């Protein structure tokens, strides 16, 4: 059902629009008013036709408004979230920054055992691994982090496929919801039906409102079951607000600087040609009629190229240059760019063409990785709550797209002292569900060691078979190296 709040919009009675034949005419009349049509059944007795509904206009924001909102972000969270959405669509700096953070980590993960007394076997391990795979961590975690950074909170509801192989965490509009409780360290929420537009009531999962009476219910809200989960940045009150809200002022500052530079560019290209009106000897009467003067003015104007303005006047006209040194304006734009990145705490070297300060850049990325750690721990805690019936739990590694090679190298060296090979494989990008089947297939099915024979090198040769012979069993062997005493004894004998 579509509710029509305003009977008359722009002089047109929208309740009288009951047939599609009016569509073309009305569309033209409402084009400038940014209106569109929603087809379907109408309320209040209208059974067919079209309803006219206002679309969302781009919000008008100023730096003073942003400063006012930031003075009390907990109260003005809704306005800040709207500005964040607008800047995400219009500011390349804000867009790149949010996507940089939401895709910074690789989300490598593995399953670890909780209790040494209840050790799961390989079958139990694969059962948990398949359950974990259904959450599609590498796809859904970046999306959740993106929304958290952009808005400060996100409300999700778990939908599971019939074969239990896919679990989607669908988003519920945040303005309908509020966090009302914390269970086992996880945020749960309620939905206020009076905030849901009538035409969107049935766009949310039916399981949420199945016991709710839309025609009148005594309860003020719907308590969402354990399939609903909310994530919220810590320290942001009952409702979240954008993580980088403090950047908004700097982003608009850059926009203002660029607009001023555009105006100066236009002024620099404008040239005024003065055509003076001739006067008689008394310097008071015109030597030509007004019609002749107009014709001469039009003829001169038509002959002028773009950017040249013709002025016809008996007054003296002086040339005033509007241009300023270009370096000054360029410096202001560069400084405004740096202010944006500095306000975010992220090095501007990441998003610029400057290739200096490699060490400083590496340290800056490390700080960025630590900024995401609380969010990843929060997501990890939720998944482990979902896996609580199993004897294993999820562990998300701190590998990012910048540090994973170094971490792999360090962990590879630790394997010589008893490090975990499962962790090593997770760092290489293996999901838990891939490890056992992949290795079993390689070793037991296709016998990959017999196919991939190592080339003869000093590390694969054996002294027993001669200098150029590989062991008869084709298994790589290390060279038999005599101990220190044997080497000394040989030298003394020589």
Short mmCIF file of C-alpha atoms in Angstrom, two decimals:
data_model
loop_
_atom_site.label_atom_id
_atom_site.label_comp_id
_atom_site.label_asym_id
_atom_site.label_seq_id
_atom_site.Cartn_x
_atom_site.Cartn_y
_atom_site.Cartn_z
CA UNK A 1 0.00 0.00 0.00
CA UNK A 2 1.17 3.53 -0.78
CA UNK A 3 0.31 6.39 1.53
CA UNK A 4 -0.34 9.82 0.00
CA UNK A 5 0.36 12.46 2.63
CA UNK A 6 -0.11 15.59 0.49
CA UNK A 7 -3.35 15.84 -1.49
CA UNK A 8 -2.14 18.72 -3.65
CA UNK A 9 1.48 18.89 -4.87
CA UNK A 10 2.61 21.71 -7.16
CA UNK A 11 -1.01 22.56 -7.90
CA UNK A 12 -1.98 19.03 -8.95
CA UNK A 13 -4.48 16.92 -7.01
CA UNK A 14 -2.58 13.64 -6.90
CA UNK A 15 -5.63 11.73 -5.67
CA UNK A 16 -7.27 12.29 -9.03
CA UNK A 17 -4.43 10.57 -10.89
CA UNK A 18 -6.01 7.15 -11.27
CA UNK A 19 -5.00 6.06 -14.77
CA UNK A 20 -1.74 5.58 -16.62
CA UNK A 21 -2.87 7.84 -19.48
CA UNK A 22 -1.94 10.82 -17.30
CA UNK A 23 1.59 9.57 -16.83
CA UNK A 24 3.31 11.44 -19.69
CA UNK A 25 1.63 14.78 -18.99
CA UNK A 26 2.13 14.67 -15.24
CA UNK A 27 5.72 13.52 -15.51
CA UNK A 28 6.60 16.66 -17.46
CA UNK A 29 4.87 18.86 -14.92
CA UNK A 30 6.64 17.22 -11.99
CA UNK A 31 10.06 16.87 -13.56
CA UNK A 32 11.40 20.09 -12.06
CA UNK A 33 9.95 19.19 -8.69
CA UNK A 34 12.05 16.01 -8.55
CA UNK A 35 9.01 13.76 -8.26
CA UNK A 36 8.42 10.25 -9.55
CA UNK A 37 5.68 7.68 -9.74
CA UNK A 38 5.15 4.53 -7.71
CA UNK A 39 2.83 2.01 -9.32
CA UNK A 40 0.53 -0.18 -7.30
CA UNK A 41 -2.59 -0.15 -5.13
CA UNK A 42 -3.37 3.15 -3.48
CA UNK A 43 -4.80 3.88 -0.07
CA UNK A 44 -8.11 5.48 0.82
CA UNK A 45 -10.29 3.71 -1.70
CA UNK A 46 -8.18 4.10 -4.86
CA UNK A 47 -7.65 0.65 -6.30
CA UNK A 48 -5.51 1.36 -9.36
CA UNK A 49 -3.22 3.90 -10.91
CA UNK A 50 -0.19 5.85 -9.80
CA UNK A 51 0.80 7.75 -6.70
CA UNK A 52 3.13 10.73 -6.82
CA UNK A 53 5.91 10.57 -4.25
CA UNK A 54 8.72 13.00 -3.59
CA UNK A 55 12.23 11.68 -4.12
CA UNK A 56 15.12 12.38 -1.80
CA UNK A 57 16.97 15.54 -2.74
CA UNK A 58 20.67 15.98 -2.26
CA UNK A 59 21.23 17.44 1.17
CA UNK A 60 22.55 20.96 1.50
CA UNK A 61 25.37 21.07 3.99
CA UNK A 62 27.76 23.77 5.09
CA UNK A 63 30.86 23.78 7.23
CA UNK A 64 29.03 25.68 9.96
CA UNK A 65 26.32 23.02 10.07
CA UNK A 66 28.91 20.25 10.32
CA UNK A 67 30.70 22.02 13.15
CA UNK A 68 27.39 22.37 14.95
CA UNK A 69 26.59 18.67 14.52
CA UNK A 70 30.06 17.63 15.69
CA UNK A 71 29.69 19.67 18.86
CA UNK A 72 27.16 17.04 19.99
CA UNK A 73 27.51 13.95 17.76
CA UNK A 74 25.44 11.67 20.01
CA UNK A 75 22.41 13.90 19.50
CA UNK A 76 23.05 14.68 15.84
CA UNK A 77 23.98 11.14 14.80
CA UNK A 78 21.24 10.96 12.14
CA UNK A 79 22.43 14.14 10.39
CA UNK A 80 26.04 12.95 10.49
CA UNK A 81 25.04 9.60 8.97
CA UNK A 82 23.25 11.39 6.13
CA UNK A 83 26.30 13.56 5.47
CA UNK A 84 28.51 10.47 5.49
CA UNK A 85 26.32 8.80 2.86
CA UNK A 86 26.35 11.95 0.73
CA UNK A 87 30.14 12.34 0.91
CA UNK A 88 30.65 8.64 0.15
CA UNK A 89 28.86 9.23 -3.17
CA UNK A 90 30.44 12.60 -3.98
CA UNK A 91 33.91 12.80 -2.40
CA UNK A 92 36.67 10.65 -3.96
CA UNK A 93 38.78 11.11 -0.82
CA UNK A 94 36.07 9.81 1.50
CA UNK A 95 35.14 6.97 -0.87
CA UNK A 96 38.73 5.76 -1.18
CA UNK A 97 39.41 6.04 2.53
CA UNK A 98 36.41 3.95 3.59
CA UNK A 99 37.11 1.29 0.96
CA UNK A 100 40.77 1.26 1.95
CA UNK A 101 39.91 0.43 5.56
CA UNK A 102 37.12 -2.04 4.79
CA UNK A 103 39.38 -4.03 2.44
CA UNK A 104 42.70 -3.56 4.26
CA UNK A 105 42.70 -6.94 6.00
CA UNK A 106 42.84 -10.31 4.22
CA UNK A 107 40.57 -11.95 6.82
CA UNK A 108 42.70 -15.10 6.92
CA UNK A 109 41.27 -17.38 9.58
CA UNK A 110 41.47 -20.87 11.04
CA UNK A 111 39.73 -23.12 13.58
CA UNK A 112 41.34 -23.81 16.92
CA UNK A 113 40.39 -26.26 19.68
CA UNK A 114 38.90 -24.97 22.92
CA UNK A 115 39.45 -27.91 25.23
CA UNK A 116 42.22 -30.53 25.20
CA UNK A 117 39.92 -33.05 26.88
CA UNK A 118 37.40 -32.98 24.01
CA UNK A 119 39.54 -33.29 20.93
CA UNK A 120 37.45 -33.41 17.73
CA UNK A 121 38.32 -35.89 15.02
CA UNK A 122 38.67 -35.04 11.33
CA UNK A 123 34.96 -35.61 10.72
CA UNK A 124 33.99 -33.18 13.48
CA UNK A 125 36.55 -30.68 12.17
CA UNK A 126 35.06 -30.77 8.68
CA UNK A 127 31.56 -30.32 10.10
CA UNK A 128 32.60 -27.12 11.86
CA UNK A 129 34.60 -25.98 8.83
CA UNK A 130 31.56 -26.35 6.55
CA UNK A 131 29.39 -24.48 9.03
CA UNK A 132 31.93 -21.66 9.18
CA UNK A 133 32.22 -21.57 5.39
CA UNK A 134 28.50 -20.80 5.16
CA UNK A 135 29.14 -17.32 6.62
CA UNK A 136 31.43 -16.33 3.71
CA UNK A 137 33.71 -14.35 5.98
CA UNK A 138 35.91 -12.93 3.24
CA UNK A 139 32.87 -11.46 1.49
CA UNK A 140 30.62 -10.39 4.37
CA UNK A 141 33.18 -9.00 6.83
CA UNK A 142 34.41 -6.22 4.48
CA UNK A 143 30.81 -5.20 3.79
CA UNK A 144 30.03 -4.99 7.51
CA UNK A 145 33.18 -2.98 8.22
CA UNK A 146 32.35 -0.62 5.36
CA UNK A 147 28.94 0.12 6.88
CA UNK A 148 30.37 0.46 10.39
CA UNK A 149 32.94 3.02 9.30
CA UNK A 150 30.41 4.88 7.18
CA UNK A 151 27.58 5.04 9.73
CA UNK A 152 28.92 3.84 13.08
CA UNK A 153 26.42 1.00 13.44
CA UNK A 154 24.75 -1.77 11.46
CA UNK A 155 21.75 -4.01 12.16
CA UNK A 156 21.69 -7.47 10.57
CA UNK A 157 19.41 -10.47 10.43
CA UNK A 158 20.63 -13.97 9.66
CA UNK A 159 18.95 -15.80 6.78
CA UNK A 160 20.01 -19.42 6.16
CA UNK A 161 19.49 -21.36 2.94
CA UNK A 162 17.58 -24.64 3.03
CA UNK A 163 20.70 -26.70 2.42
CA UNK A 164 22.43 -24.80 5.29
CA UNK A 165 25.42 -24.06 3.05
CA UNK A 166 24.83 -20.33 2.77
CA UNK A 167 24.12 -17.78 5.47
CA UNK A 168 23.36 -14.19 4.50
CA UNK A 169 23.45 -11.37 7.02
CA UNK A 170 20.94 -8.99 5.46
CA UNK A 171 20.85 -5.38 6.58
CA UNK A 172 17.85 -3.85 8.33
CA UNK A 173 17.52 -0.05 7.92
CA UNK A 174 19.23 1.44 10.95
CA UNK A 175 16.65 4.15 11.53
CA UNK A 176 14.04 1.53 12.35
CA UNK A 177 16.18 -0.12 15.01
CA UNK A 178 17.79 0.49 18.38
CA UNK A 179 20.17 -1.59 20.47
CA UNK A 180 18.33 -2.62 23.64
CA UNK A 181 20.49 -5.33 25.23
CA UNK A 182 23.85 -7.03 25.28
CA UNK A 183 23.85 -10.85 25.49
CA UNK A 184 27.18 -12.65 25.94
CA UNK A 185 28.97 -9.52 24.76
CA UNK A 186 26.89 -9.28 21.55
CA UNK A 187 24.51 -6.44 20.71
CA UNK A 188 20.85 -7.33 20.14
CA UNK A 189 18.18 -4.92 18.98
CA UNK A 190 14.52 -4.06 18.65
CA UNK A 191 12.54 -2.63 15.71
CA UNK A 192 9.99 0.18 16.06
CA UNK A 193 7.16 -0.51 13.56
CA UNK A 194 5.92 3.09 13.64
CA UNK A 195 9.19 4.12 11.95
CA UNK A 196 8.64 1.78 9.00
CA UNK A 197 6.89 3.31 5.97
CA UNK A 198 3.76 1.38 5.02
CA UNK A 199 5.10 0.41 1.60
CA UNK A 200 8.25 -1.08 3.16
CA UNK A 201 6.69 -3.14 5.92
CA UNK A 202 7.02 -6.41 4.09
CA UNK A 203 10.56 -5.82 2.84
CA UNK A 204 11.97 -7.14 6.11
CA UNK A 205 12.15 -10.88 6.86
CA UNK A 206 8.79 -12.34 7.80
CA UNK A 207 10.27 -14.11 10.82
CA UNK A 208 10.74 -10.72 12.49
CA UNK A 209 7.10 -9.58 12.38
CA UNK A 210 5.26 -12.93 12.21
CA UNK A 211 3.63 -12.38 15.62
CA UNK A 212 3.11 -8.64 15.17
CA UNK A 213 -0.31 -7.12 14.53
CA UNK A 214 0.06 -4.23 12.05
CA UNK A 215 -3.53 -3.11 12.69
CA UNK A 216 -2.83 -2.43 16.31
CA UNK A 217 -0.45 -3.96 18.82
CA UNK A 218 0.00 -3.09 22.47
CA UNK A 219 3.78 -3.37 22.26
CA UNK A 220 5.76 -0.29 21.16
CA UNK A 221 8.47 -2.36 19.49
CA UNK A 222 9.36 -5.79 18.11
CA UNK A 223 12.08 -7.66 19.97
CA UNK A 224 14.24 -9.31 17.32
CA UNK A 225 15.29 -12.88 18.10
CA UNK A 226 18.86 -14.20 18.25
CA UNK A 227 19.05 -14.26 14.47
CA UNK A 228 19.34 -10.51 14.70
CA UNK A 229 22.70 -8.97 15.60
CA UNK A 230 23.92 -5.40 15.78
CA UNK A 231 27.46 -4.10 15.53
CA UNK A 232 28.34 -0.70 16.88
CA UNK A 233 31.57 1.19 17.25
CA UNK A 234 32.48 1.40 20.92
CA UNK A 235 31.99 4.66 22.77
CA UNK A 236 29.36 6.03 20.39
CA UNK A 237 26.29 5.89 22.61
CA UNK A 238 22.99 4.21 21.85
CA UNK A 239 23.24 5.10 18.17
CA UNK A 240 26.44 5.17 16.20
CA UNK A 241 27.82 7.96 14.08
CA UNK A 242 30.46 7.87 11.31
CA UNK A 243 33.98 6.94 12.39
CA UNK A 244 35.54 9.72 10.31
CA UNK A 245 32.92 12.39 10.99
CA UNK A 246 35.69 14.76 12.04
CA UNK A 247 36.90 14.72 8.39
CA UNK A 248 33.72 16.30 7.03
CA UNK A 249 34.84 19.87 7.70
CA UNK A 250 38.17 19.32 5.90
CA UNK A 251 36.45 17.66 2.92
CA UNK A 252 34.10 20.61 2.46
CA UNK A 253 37.08 22.94 2.91
CA UNK A 254 38.75 21.31 -0.09
CA UNK A 255 35.54 21.61 -2.09
CA UNK A 256 35.28 25.33 -1.31
CA UNK A 257 38.92 25.87 -2.28
CA UNK A 258 38.38 24.15 -5.62
CA UNK A 259 35.24 26.17 -6.35
CA UNK A 260 37.12 29.40 -5.68
CA UNK A 261 39.87 28.23 -8.00
CA UNK A 262 37.30 27.52 -10.72
CA UNK A 263 35.91 31.05 -10.37
CA UNK A 264 39.42 32.50 -10.66
CA UNK A 265 40.07 30.42 -13.77
CA UNK A 266 36.95 31.87 -15.36
CA UNK A 267 37.94 35.42 -14.41
CA UNK A 268 41.42 34.87 -15.84
CA UNK A 269 39.96 34.01 -19.24
CA UNK A 270 37.51 36.92 -19.43
CA UNK A 271 38.47 39.95 -21.52
CA UNK A 272 36.40 43.12 -21.83
CA UNK A 273 36.36 45.12 -25.08
CA UNK A 274 35.22 48.73 -24.56
CA UNK A 275 33.35 50.31 -27.47
CA UNK A 276 32.85 53.97 -26.57
CA UNK A 277 29.70 55.77 -27.72
CA UNK A 278 30.53 58.88 -29.78
CA UNK A 279 29.28 62.23 -28.45
CA UNK A 280 28.74 65.56 -30.18
CA UNK A 281 30.96 68.58 -29.59
CA UNK A 282 29.02 69.58 -26.49
CA UNK A 283 29.97 66.21 -24.91
CA UNK A 284 26.35 65.71 -23.87
CA UNK A 285 24.31 64.63 -26.89
CA UNK A 286 24.84 61.25 -28.62
CA UNK A 287 26.29 61.43 -32.12
CA UNK A 288 24.29 58.30 -33.09
CA UNK A 289 20.78 57.16 -32.37
CA UNK A 290 20.17 54.45 -29.76
CA UNK A 291 19.11 52.06 -32.52
CA UNK A 292 22.39 52.57 -34.39
CA UNK A 293 24.37 52.14 -31.18
CA UNK A 294 22.53 48.86 -30.45
CA UNK A 295 23.25 47.59 -33.95
CA UNK A 296 26.95 48.42 -33.65
CA UNK A 297 27.03 46.72 -30.22
CA UNK A 298 25.41 43.55 -31.56
CA UNK A 299 27.75 43.46 -34.55
CA UNK A 300 30.79 43.80 -32.29
CA UNK A 301 29.50 41.16 -29.84
CA UNK A 302 28.91 38.59 -32.58
CA UNK A 303 32.46 38.99 -33.84
CA UNK A 304 34.00 38.39 -30.40
CA UNK A 305 35.27 34.90 -29.46
CA UNK A 306 34.08 33.04 -26.35
CA UNK A 307 35.27 34.65 -23.15
CA UNK A 308 35.42 38.17 -24.62
CA UNK A 309 32.73 40.58 -23.48
CA UNK A 310 31.75 43.74 -25.38
CA UNK A 311 30.77 46.83 -23.41
CA UNK A 312 29.27 49.87 -25.16
CA UNK A 313 29.14 52.94 -22.91
CA UNK A 314 30.12 56.61 -23.01
CA UNK A 315 31.90 56.21 -19.71
CA UNK A 316 35.58 55.53 -19.33
CA UNK A 317 36.34 51.87 -18.59
CA UNK A 318 39.51 50.74 -16.86
CA UNK A 319 40.93 47.23 -17.15
CA UNK A 320 41.09 45.49 -13.79
CA UNK A 321 42.85 42.14 -13.73
CA UNK A 322 41.28 39.45 -11.58
CA UNK A 323 44.07 36.92 -11.87
CA UNK A 324 46.37 35.93 -9.01
CA UNK A 325 49.58 33.94 -8.87
CA UNK A 326 48.71 30.31 -9.75
CA UNK A 327 51.17 28.87 -7.26
CA UNK A 328 49.21 30.38 -4.36
CA UNK A 329 45.96 28.62 -5.34
CA UNK A 330 47.67 25.31 -6.09
CA UNK A 331 49.36 25.40 -2.68
CA UNK A 332 45.98 25.97 -1.03
CA UNK A 333 44.47 22.95 -2.79
CA UNK A 334 47.41 20.73 -1.87
CA UNK A 335 47.22 21.93 1.71
CA UNK A 336 43.48 21.19 1.81
CA UNK A 337 44.19 17.70 0.45
CA UNK A 338 46.76 17.05 3.16
CA UNK A 339 44.34 18.34 5.81
CA UNK A 340 41.82 15.64 4.84
CA UNK A 341 44.28 12.77 5.23
CA UNK A 342 45.80 14.27 8.37
CA UNK A 343 42.35 14.55 9.95
CA UNK A 344 41.75 10.84 9.27
CA UNK A 345 45.08 9.80 10.80
CA UNK A 346 46.02 8.01 7.56
CA UNK A 347 49.18 8.90 5.67
CA UNK A 348 48.51 10.89 2.51
CA UNK A 349 51.36 9.01 0.81
CA UNK A 350 48.93 6.11 0.36
CA UNK A 351 46.70 8.14 -1.94
CA UNK A 352 49.15 10.47 -3.66
CA UNK A 353 51.90 10.26 -6.25
CA UNK A 354 54.63 11.09 -3.76
CA UNK A 355 56.97 8.17 -3.16
CA UNK A 356 58.87 9.40 -0.13
CA UNK A 357 58.89 8.35 3.47
CA UNK A 358 58.68 4.58 3.00
CA UNK A 359 59.43 3.84 6.66
CA UNK A 360 56.90 6.39 7.85
CA UNK A 361 54.34 4.92 5.47
CA UNK A 362 54.92 1.39 6.80
CA UNK A 363 54.38 2.58 10.37
CA UNK A 364 51.24 4.46 9.32
CA UNK A 365 49.79 1.29 7.78
CA UNK A 366 50.53 -0.60 11.00
CA UNK A 367 48.49 2.00 12.90
CA UNK A 368 45.66 1.61 10.37
CA UNK A 369 45.67 -2.16 10.93
CA UNK A 370 45.41 -1.67 14.68
CA UNK A 371 42.43 0.65 14.18
CA UNK A 372 40.46 -2.27 12.72
CA UNK A 373 41.44 -4.77 15.41
CA UNK A 374 38.52 -4.01 17.81
CA UNK A 375 36.04 -4.37 14.95
CA UNK A 376 37.49 -7.71 13.83
CA UNK A 377 37.44 -9.01 17.42
CA UNK A 378 33.77 -8.01 17.63
CA UNK A 379 32.94 -9.90 14.42
CA UNK A 380 35.01 -12.87 15.58
CA UNK A 381 33.11 -12.96 18.89
CA UNK A 382 29.78 -13.09 17.07
CA UNK A 383 30.83 -15.98 14.81
CA UNK A 384 32.12 -17.90 17.84
CA UNK A 385 28.75 -17.38 19.53
CA UNK A 386 27.13 -18.95 16.48
CA UNK A 387 29.59 -21.89 16.75
CA UNK A 388 29.11 -22.34 20.50
CA UNK A 389 27.64 -25.83 20.10
CA UNK A 390 30.92 -27.05 18.61
CA UNK A 391 34.22 -27.75 20.36
CA UNK A 392 36.13 -25.40 18.06
CA UNK A 393 36.25 -21.66 17.59
CA UNK A 394 37.23 -19.15 14.94
CA UNK A 395 40.46 -17.17 15.07
CA UNK A 396 40.99 -14.31 12.59
CA UNK A 397 44.62 -13.52 11.86
CA UNK A 398 46.02 -10.01 11.69
CA UNK A 399 47.23 -10.39 8.11
CA UNK A 400 46.68 -7.42 5.84
CA UNK A 401 47.45 -6.93 2.18
CA UNK A 402 50.60 -5.07 3.26
CA UNK A 403 52.06 -7.30 5.98
CA UNK A 404 51.06 -10.85 5.02
CA UNK A 405 54.30 -11.71 3.19
CA UNK A 406 56.42 -10.71 6.17
CA UNK A 407 54.18 -12.63 8.59
CA UNK A 408 54.30 -15.73 6.37
CA UNK A 409 58.08 -15.58 6.32
CA UNK A 410 58.30 -15.23 10.11
CA UNK A 411 55.86 -18.07 10.74
CA UNK A 412 57.62 -20.31 8.23
CA UNK A 413 60.82 -19.92 10.23
CA UNK A 414 58.98 -20.71 13.47
CA UNK A 415 57.84 -24.07 12.05
CA UNK A 416 61.31 -25.39 12.76
CA UNK A 417 60.58 -24.85 16.47
CA UNK A 418 57.11 -26.39 16.51
CA UNK A 419 54.82 -23.69 15.04
CA UNK A 420 51.34 -24.50 13.79
CA UNK A 421 51.07 -25.63 10.19
CA UNK A 422 47.34 -24.87 10.19
CA UNK A 423 48.12 -21.24 11.02
CA UNK A 424 50.76 -21.23 8.27
CA UNK A 425 48.26 -22.55 5.71
CA UNK A 426 45.71 -19.97 6.86
CA UNK A 427 48.27 -17.22 6.23
CA UNK A 428 48.72 -18.60 2.72
CA UNK A 429 45.01 -18.00 2.13
CA UNK A 430 43.54 -21.46 2.79
CA UNK A 431 40.09 -21.48 4.38
CA UNK A 432 39.56 -24.15 7.10
CA UNK A 433 37.25 -26.14 4.84
CA UNK A 434 39.96 -26.37 2.16
CA UNK A 435 42.91 -27.65 4.19
CA UNK A 436 42.03 -31.30 4.88
CA UNK A 437 40.36 -32.13 1.52
CA UNK A 438 43.09 -30.40 -0.49
CA UNK A 439 46.03 -32.04 1.24
CA UNK A 440 44.31 -35.45 1.37
CA UNK A 441 43.59 -35.27 -2.33
CA UNK A 442 47.16 -34.30 -3.18
CA UNK A 443 48.81 -36.97 -1.05
CA UNK A 444 46.42 -39.93 -1.20
CA UNK A 445 44.63 -39.57 -4.51
CA UNK A 446 47.05 -38.16 -7.07
CA UNK A 447 50.24 -38.92 -5.06
CA UNK A 448 51.63 -35.50 -5.86
CA UNK A 449 55.12 -36.35 -4.51
CA UNK A 450 55.60 -38.87 -7.28
CA UNK A 451 54.51 -36.34 -9.90
CA UNK A 452 56.40 -33.31 -8.65
CA UNK A 453 59.89 -34.75 -8.27
CA UNK A 454 62.44 -32.21 -7.10
CA UNK A 455 65.33 -31.40 -9.39
CA UNK A 456 68.79 -32.62 -8.43
CA UNK A 457 70.42 -29.93 -6.30
CA UNK A 458 72.81 -29.88 -3.37
CA UNK A 459 69.77 -30.03 -1.10
CA UNK A 460 68.22 -33.09 -2.74
CA UNK A 461 71.37 -35.18 -3.40
CA UNK A 462 72.68 -37.96 -1.20
CA UNK A 463 76.37 -38.77 -0.81
CA UNK A 464 75.64 -42.48 -0.86
CA UNK A 465 74.48 -42.55 -4.47
CA UNK A 466 77.28 -40.44 -5.93
CA UNK A 467 77.50 -36.83 -6.86
CA UNK A 468 74.92 -36.91 -9.63
CA UNK A 469 72.47 -39.54 -8.39
CA UNK A 470 69.19 -39.02 -6.56
CA UNK A 471 68.11 -41.57 -3.93
CA UNK A 472 66.53 -44.67 -5.38
CA UNK A 473 63.23 -43.99 -3.60
CA UNK A 474 63.05 -40.53 -5.24
CA UNK A 475 62.59 -38.94 -1.85
CA UNK A 476 64.49 -35.70 -1.23
CA UNK A 477 67.22 -36.26 1.34
CA UNK A 478 69.54 -33.86 3.03
CA UNK A 479 73.28 -34.24 2.53
CA UNK A 480 74.96 -36.29 5.26
CA UNK A 481 77.13 -33.67 6.91
CA UNK A 482 79.86 -34.95 9.24
CA UNK A 483 79.97 -33.51 12.71
CA UNK A 484 82.63 -31.06 13.80
CA UNK A 485 84.92 -33.64 15.37
CA UNK A 486 84.99 -35.72 12.17
CA UNK A 487 85.95 -32.72 10.06
CA UNK A 488 88.79 -31.79 12.43
CA UNK A 489 90.02 -35.37 12.44
CA UNK A 490 90.12 -35.47 8.65
CA UNK A 491 92.06 -32.23 8.48
CA UNK A 492 94.61 -33.44 11.03
CA UNK A 493 95.11 -36.70 9.17
CA UNK A 494 95.79 -34.80 5.92
#
